[in-house]
Amino acid sequence: NAGVTQTPKFQVLKTGQSMTLQCAQDMNHNSMYWYRQDPGMGLRLIYYSASEGTTDKGEVPNGYNVSRLNKREFSLRLESAAPSQTSVYFCATGDRGESSGANVLTFGAGSRLTVL
Amino acid sequence: QKEVEQDPGPLSVPEGAIVSLNCTYSNSAFQYFMWYRQYSRKGPELLMYTYSSGNKEDGRFTAQVDKSSKYISLFIRDSQPSDSATYLCAMTGGSYIPTFGRGTSLIVHP
């Protein structure tokens, strides 16, 4: 069982280029999340999806778009990359969505993005 | 002020020491309290979680919650170099979206 798979693991972009980070899960979880992690800033939520067909903005959504393609897949798109988007991006799935409970998250291994 | 505060460290201890990692929070609605461990260049992984107040023990790890003080702790007994990682606290309650602390970097030196 792979859990949460992110691709690509590394990417270097030039300012203004676009790209899509892919995330797929085999845990049959309803909710999925995209975070970015920067030194000293901790994990910051970009977008999340409580269930298939729904997406919502998190703390730092500007410059990003998402698609919840089906229950398994949740992609993050940078339309016009900027140096401020240089970061490590994590996809996660949660065992609770729109209901009470701990909502334990399972994270992918991360995607390291550098924008020059 | 962030909802969850966590000292980023780094916290450096000798092997065998008892480690105490802590978070404070301001939202009274938080009911579930989680600790994640993140090794360098890896994704966070759940270490343990507790519901409401009290203690929970798992091997060398003990999670403690004091809701009256809005303070949670993770204790590591007999710390090992393999415990060197960043430890993130997270909380849910009211909303199912976890609120994370910034993480504390722990270094256990031989």
PDB file of C-alpha atoms in Angstrom, chain B residues 11-13 24 27 42 45 48 52-53 55 58 67-68 71 74 76 79 88 92 94 98 101 106:
ATOM      1  CA  LEU B  11      16.169  21.639  21.547  1.00  0.00           C
ATOM      2  CA  SER B  12      19.437  19.758  21.987  1.00  0.00           C
ATOM      3  CA  VAL B  13      19.708  16.989  24.603  1.00  0.00           C
ATOM      4  CA  THR B  24      -0.168  26.223  24.081  1.00  0.00           C
ATOM      5  CA  ASN B  27      -9.267  27.957  21.149  1.00  0.00           C
ATOM      6  CA  LYS B  42      10.159  13.478   4.883  1.00  0.00           C
ATOM      7  CA  GLU B  45       3.643  11.092  10.433  1.00  0.00           C
ATOM      8  CA  MET B  48      -0.115   9.666  18.865  1.00  0.00           C
ATOM      9  CA  SER B  52      -9.844  15.870  25.823  1.00  0.00           C
ATOM     10  CA  SER B  53      -7.770  16.005  29.005  1.00  0.00           C
ATOM     11  CA  ASN B  55      -2.502  11.292  29.659  1.00  0.00           C
ATOM     12  CA  ASP B  58       2.831   4.585  24.053  1.00  0.00           C
ATOM     13  CA  LYS B  67      -7.408  21.813  28.995  1.00  0.00           C
ATOM     14  CA  SER B  68      -7.779  24.138  31.980  1.00  0.00           C
ATOM     15  CA  TYR B  71      -1.381  23.382  27.415  1.00  0.00           C
ATOM     16  CA  LEU B  74       4.817  15.276  24.728  1.00  0.00           C
ATOM     17  CA  ILE B  76      10.042  11.239  25.485  1.00  0.00           C
ATOM     18  CA  SER B  79      15.698   9.661  24.254  1.00  0.00           C
ATOM     19  CA  LEU B  88       4.490  19.168  15.396  1.00  0.00           C
ATOM     20  CA  THR B  92      -9.103  19.800  16.025  1.00  0.00           C
ATOM     21  CA  GLY B  94     -15.371  22.605  16.090  1.00  0.00           C
ATOM     22  CA  PRO B  98      -6.347  20.485  12.017  1.00  0.00           C
ATOM     23  CA  GLY B 101       1.913  24.404  15.612  1.00  0.00           C
ATOM     24  CA  LEU B 106      14.772  18.092  18.542  1.00  0.00           C
TER      25      LEU B 106
END
